[in-house]
Amino acid sequence: MHEQDEERLVRLVARGDRAAFEELYRRTSPWLAVRLRRRCADEQIVAEVMQETYLAVWRAAGAFAGAAVGGSAVGWLWTIAARRLVDAFRRRAHHAEPPPAAAPRAVVPAAEEEALAATVGGDVGDALRRLAPELRQVLQAMVLDGLSVRETSVLLGVPEGTVKSRARRARIAMRRALA
């Protein structure tokens, strides 16, 4: 993808240009769907998140700051999608709660854990799953999803320095676990 082109398309979408929106969707939706599927195996949730994401892009394109603040159009799009995915998981968990009198639930791995298990196996997968959640999130975003430090910072809502230190700690822990 050509980042400048996507940024230009977002700017046109902010002016209400439907053709620009369609082109932005055509260019980014396959990539976005793949990233969402890495974190969620439920196609219905992925479809809902895709719809909510592009609706949010249409409505909020004017708020996109872009390169002026060191951001990118695809990074902005991924941030919106990732937040919508978290919201979907929360809604799903809220509505799936059994009544208090129900029998105890079996422990079921999170969709992200299932996706991680399917993506990374063996000793590396085991070591990655044993990491603290905040370290694992950083490695997943940067290594598996290919996000930059800045994009990971936006996605996780933590400062860039925190992302860098967590990535370093995670790599050290992985080296020890795999030694």
CSV table of C-alpha atoms in Angstrom, one decimal:
chain,number,residue,atom,x,y,z
A,1,MET,CA,0.0,0.0,0.0
A,2,HIS,CA,1.1,3.5,-0.6
A,3,GLU,CA,0.6,5.4,2.7
A,4,GLN,CA,0.4,8.8,1.0
A,5,ASP,CA,-2.4,7.6,-1.2
A,6,GLU,CA,-4.4,6.2,1.8
A,7,GLU,CA,-3.9,9.5,3.7
A,8,ARG,CA,-5.1,11.4,0.7
A,9,LEU,CA,-8.1,9.1,0.4
A,10,VAL,CA,-9.0,9.7,4.1
A,11,ARG,CA,-8.8,13.5,3.5
A,12,LEU,CA,-11.2,13.1,0.6
A,13,VAL,CA,-13.5,10.9,2.6
A,14,ALA,CA,-13.6,13.7,5.2
A,15,ARG,CA,-15.1,15.9,2.5
A,16,GLY,CA,-17.8,13.4,1.8
A,17,ASP,CA,-16.2,11.8,-1.3
A,18,ARG,CA,-17.9,8.4,-1.7
A,19,ALA,CA,-15.6,7.3,-4.5
A,20,ALA,CA,-12.6,7.9,-2.2
A,21,PHE,CA,-14.3,6.0,0.5
A,22,GLU,CA,-14.9,3.0,-1.8
A,23,GLU,CA,-11.3,3.1,-3.0
A,24,LEU,CA,-10.0,3.3,0.6
A,25,TYR,CA,-12.3,0.3,1.4
A,26,ARG,CA,-11.1,-1.6,-1.6
A,27,ARG,CA,-7.4,-1.1,-0.7
A,28,THR,CA,-7.6,-1.7,3.0
A,29,SER,CA,-10.4,-4.1,3.8
A,30,PRO,CA,-8.6,-7.3,2.7
A,31,TRP,CA,-5.6,-6.4,4.9
A,32,LEU,CA,-7.8,-5.3,7.8
A,33,ALA,CA,-9.9,-8.5,7.6
A,34,VAL,CA,-6.7,-10.7,7.8
A,35,ARG,CA,-5.4,-8.8,10.9
A,36,LEU,CA,-8.8,-9.1,12.6
A,37,ARG,CA,-9.0,-12.8,11.9
A,38,ARG,CA,-5.6,-13.2,13.5
A,39,ARG,CA,-7.2,-12.0,16.7
A,40,CYS,CA,-10.6,-13.4,16.4
A,41,ALA,CA,-11.8,-16.7,14.7
A,42,ASP,CA,-15.5,-15.7,14.8
A,43,GLU,CA,-16.3,-14.5,11.2
A,44,GLN,CA,-19.5,-12.9,12.5
A,45,ILE,CA,-17.6,-10.7,14.9
A,46,VAL,CA,-15.0,-9.9,12.2
A,47,ALA,CA,-17.7,-8.8,9.8
A,48,GLU,CA,-19.4,-6.7,12.5
A,49,VAL,CA,-16.1,-5.0,13.4
A,50,MET,CA,-15.3,-4.4,9.7
A,51,GLN,CA,-18.7,-2.7,9.3
A,52,GLU,CA,-18.3,-0.6,12.5
A,53,THR,CA,-14.8,0.4,11.6
A,54,TYR,CA,-15.6,1.7,8.1
A,55,LEU,CA,-18.7,3.4,9.5
A,56,ALA,CA,-16.5,5.1,12.0
A,57,VAL,CA,-14.0,6.1,9.3
A,58,TRP,CA,-16.8,7.6,7.2
A,59,ARG,CA,-18.1,9.6,10.2
A,60,ALA,CA,-14.7,10.6,11.7
A,61,ALA,CA,-12.4,11.1,8.7
A,62,GLY,CA,-12.2,14.8,9.5
A,63,ALA,CA,-10.6,14.0,12.8
A,64,PHE,CA,-7.7,12.1,11.2
A,65,ALA,CA,-4.5,14.0,12.0
A,66,GLY,CA,-2.2,11.9,9.8
A,67,ALA,CA,1.4,12.6,9.2
A,68,ALA,CA,1.1,15.9,11.0
A,69,VAL,CA,1.3,14.0,14.3
A,70,GLY,CA,3.4,11.1,12.9
A,71,GLY,CA,0.5,8.8,12.2
A,72,SER,CA,-0.5,6.9,9.2
A,73,ALA,CA,-3.9,6.2,7.6
A,74,VAL,CA,-3.6,2.4,7.9
A,75,GLY,CA,-2.4,2.8,11.5
A,76,TRP,CA,-5.4,5.0,12.3
A,77,LEU,CA,-7.7,2.5,10.6
A,78,TRP,CA,-6.2,-0.4,12.6
A,79,THR,CA,-6.5,1.5,15.8
A,80,ILE,CA,-10.2,2.0,15.1
A,81,ALA,CA,-10.7,-1.7,14.2
A,82,ALA,CA,-8.7,-2.9,17.2
A,83,ARG,CA,-10.8,-0.9,19.6
A,84,ARG,CA,-14.0,-2.0,17.9
A,85,LEU,CA,-12.8,-5.6,18.3
A,86,VAL,CA,-12.2,-5.1,22.0
A,87,ASP,CA,-15.7,-3.6,22.3
A,88,ALA,CA,-17.2,-6.6,20.5
A,89,PHE,CA,-15.4,-9.0,22.9
A,90,ARG,CA,-16.7,-7.1,25.8
A,91,ARG,CA,-20.3,-7.1,24.5
A,92,ARG,CA,-20.0,-10.8,23.8
A,93,ALA,CA,-18.7,-11.5,27.3
A,94,HIS,CA,-21.4,-9.3,28.9
A,95,HIS,CA,-24.2,-11.1,27.0
A,96,ALA,CA,-22.8,-14.5,27.5
A,97,GLU,CA,-22.8,-14.4,31.3
A,98,PRO,CA,-24.8,-17.2,32.7
A,99,PRO,CA,-27.2,-16.5,35.6
A,100,PRO,CA,-25.6,-16.6,39.0
A,101,ALA,CA,-27.3,-19.9,39.9
A,102,ALA,CA,-25.9,-21.6,36.8
A,103,ALA,CA,-23.1,-24.2,37.2
A,104,PRO,CA,-19.6,-23.0,37.1
A,105,ARG,CA,-18.2,-22.3,33.6
A,106,ALA,CA,-15.4,-24.3,32.1
A,107,VAL,CA,-12.3,-22.2,31.5
A,108,VAL,CA,-12.3,-21.3,27.8
A,109,PRO,CA,-9.3,-19.7,26.2
A,110,ALA,CA,-9.8,-16.2,24.8
A,111,ALA,CA,-10.2,-15.8,21.1
A,112,GLU,CA,-6.9,-14.1,21.0
A,113,GLU,CA,-5.2,-17.0,22.7
A,114,GLU,CA,-6.8,-19.4,20.2
A,115,ALA,CA,-5.6,-17.3,17.3
A,116,LEU,CA,-2.2,-17.2,18.8
A,117,ALA,CA,-2.1,-21.0,19.3
A,118,ALA,CA,-3.1,-21.4,15.6
A,119,THR,CA,-0.4,-19.0,14.4
A,120,VAL,CA,2.6,-19.8,16.7
A,121,GLY,CA,3.1,-23.3,17.9
A,122,GLY,CA,5.8,-25.4,19.6
A,123,ASP,CA,8.3,-24.0,22.1
A,124,VAL,CA,8.0,-20.5,20.7
A,125,GLY,CA,4.2,-20.5,21.1
A,126,ASP,CA,4.5,-21.9,24.6
A,127,ALA,CA,7.0,-19.3,25.6
A,128,LEU,CA,4.9,-16.5,24.1
A,129,ARG,CA,1.8,-17.7,26.0
A,130,ARG,CA,3.7,-17.7,29.3
A,131,LEU,CA,4.6,-14.0,29.0
A,132,ALA,CA,2.8,-11.5,31.0
A,133,PRO,CA,-0.2,-10.2,29.1
A,134,GLU,CA,1.1,-6.7,28.6
A,135,LEU,CA,4.4,-8.1,27.2
A,136,ARG,CA,2.6,-10.6,25.0
A,137,GLN,CA,0.3,-7.8,23.6
A,138,VAL,CA,3.3,-5.7,22.5
A,139,LEU,CA,5.0,-8.7,20.8
A,140,GLN,CA,1.8,-9.7,19.1
A,141,ALA,CA,1.3,-6.2,17.7
A,142,MET,CA,4.9,-5.6,16.7
A,143,VAL,CA,6.0,-9.0,15.5
A,144,LEU,CA,2.8,-10.9,14.5
A,145,ASP,CA,0.8,-7.9,13.2
A,146,GLY,CA,3.8,-6.0,11.9
A,147,LEU,CA,2.9,-2.7,13.6
A,148,SER,CA,5.5,0.0,14.3
A,149,VAL,CA,6.2,1.2,17.8
A,150,ARG,CA,4.0,4.3,17.2
A,151,GLU,CA,1.1,2.2,15.9
A,152,THR,CA,1.5,-0.3,18.8
A,153,SER,CA,1.5,2.7,21.2
A,154,VAL,CA,-1.8,4.0,19.7
A,155,LEU,CA,-3.3,0.5,19.6
A,156,LEU,CA,-2.5,-0.3,23.2
A,157,GLY,CA,-3.0,3.2,24.6
A,158,VAL,CA,0.5,3.4,26.2
A,159,PRO,CA,3.4,5.7,25.6
A,160,GLU,CA,6.0,4.8,22.9
A,161,GLY,CA,8.7,4.4,25.6
A,162,THR,CA,6.5,1.9,27.4
A,163,VAL,CA,6.1,-0.1,24.2
A,164,LYS,CA,9.8,-0.1,23.6
A,165,SER,CA,10.6,-1.2,27.2
A,166,ARG,CA,7.9,-3.9,27.1
A,167,ALA,CA,9.2,-5.2,23.8
A,168,ARG,CA,12.7,-5.4,25.2
A,169,ARG,CA,11.5,-7.2,28.4
A,170,ALA,CA,9.5,-9.6,26.2
A,171,ARG,CA,12.4,-10.4,24.0
A,172,ILE,CA,14.6,-11.1,27.0
A,173,ALA,CA,12.0,-13.3,28.5
A,174,MET,CA,11.6,-15.2,25.3
A,175,ARG,CA,15.3,-15.7,24.9
A,176,ARG,CA,15.5,-17.1,28.5
A,177,ALA,CA,12.4,-19.4,27.9
A,178,LEU,CA,13.9,-20.7,24.7
A,179,ALA,CA,17.4,-21.2,25.9
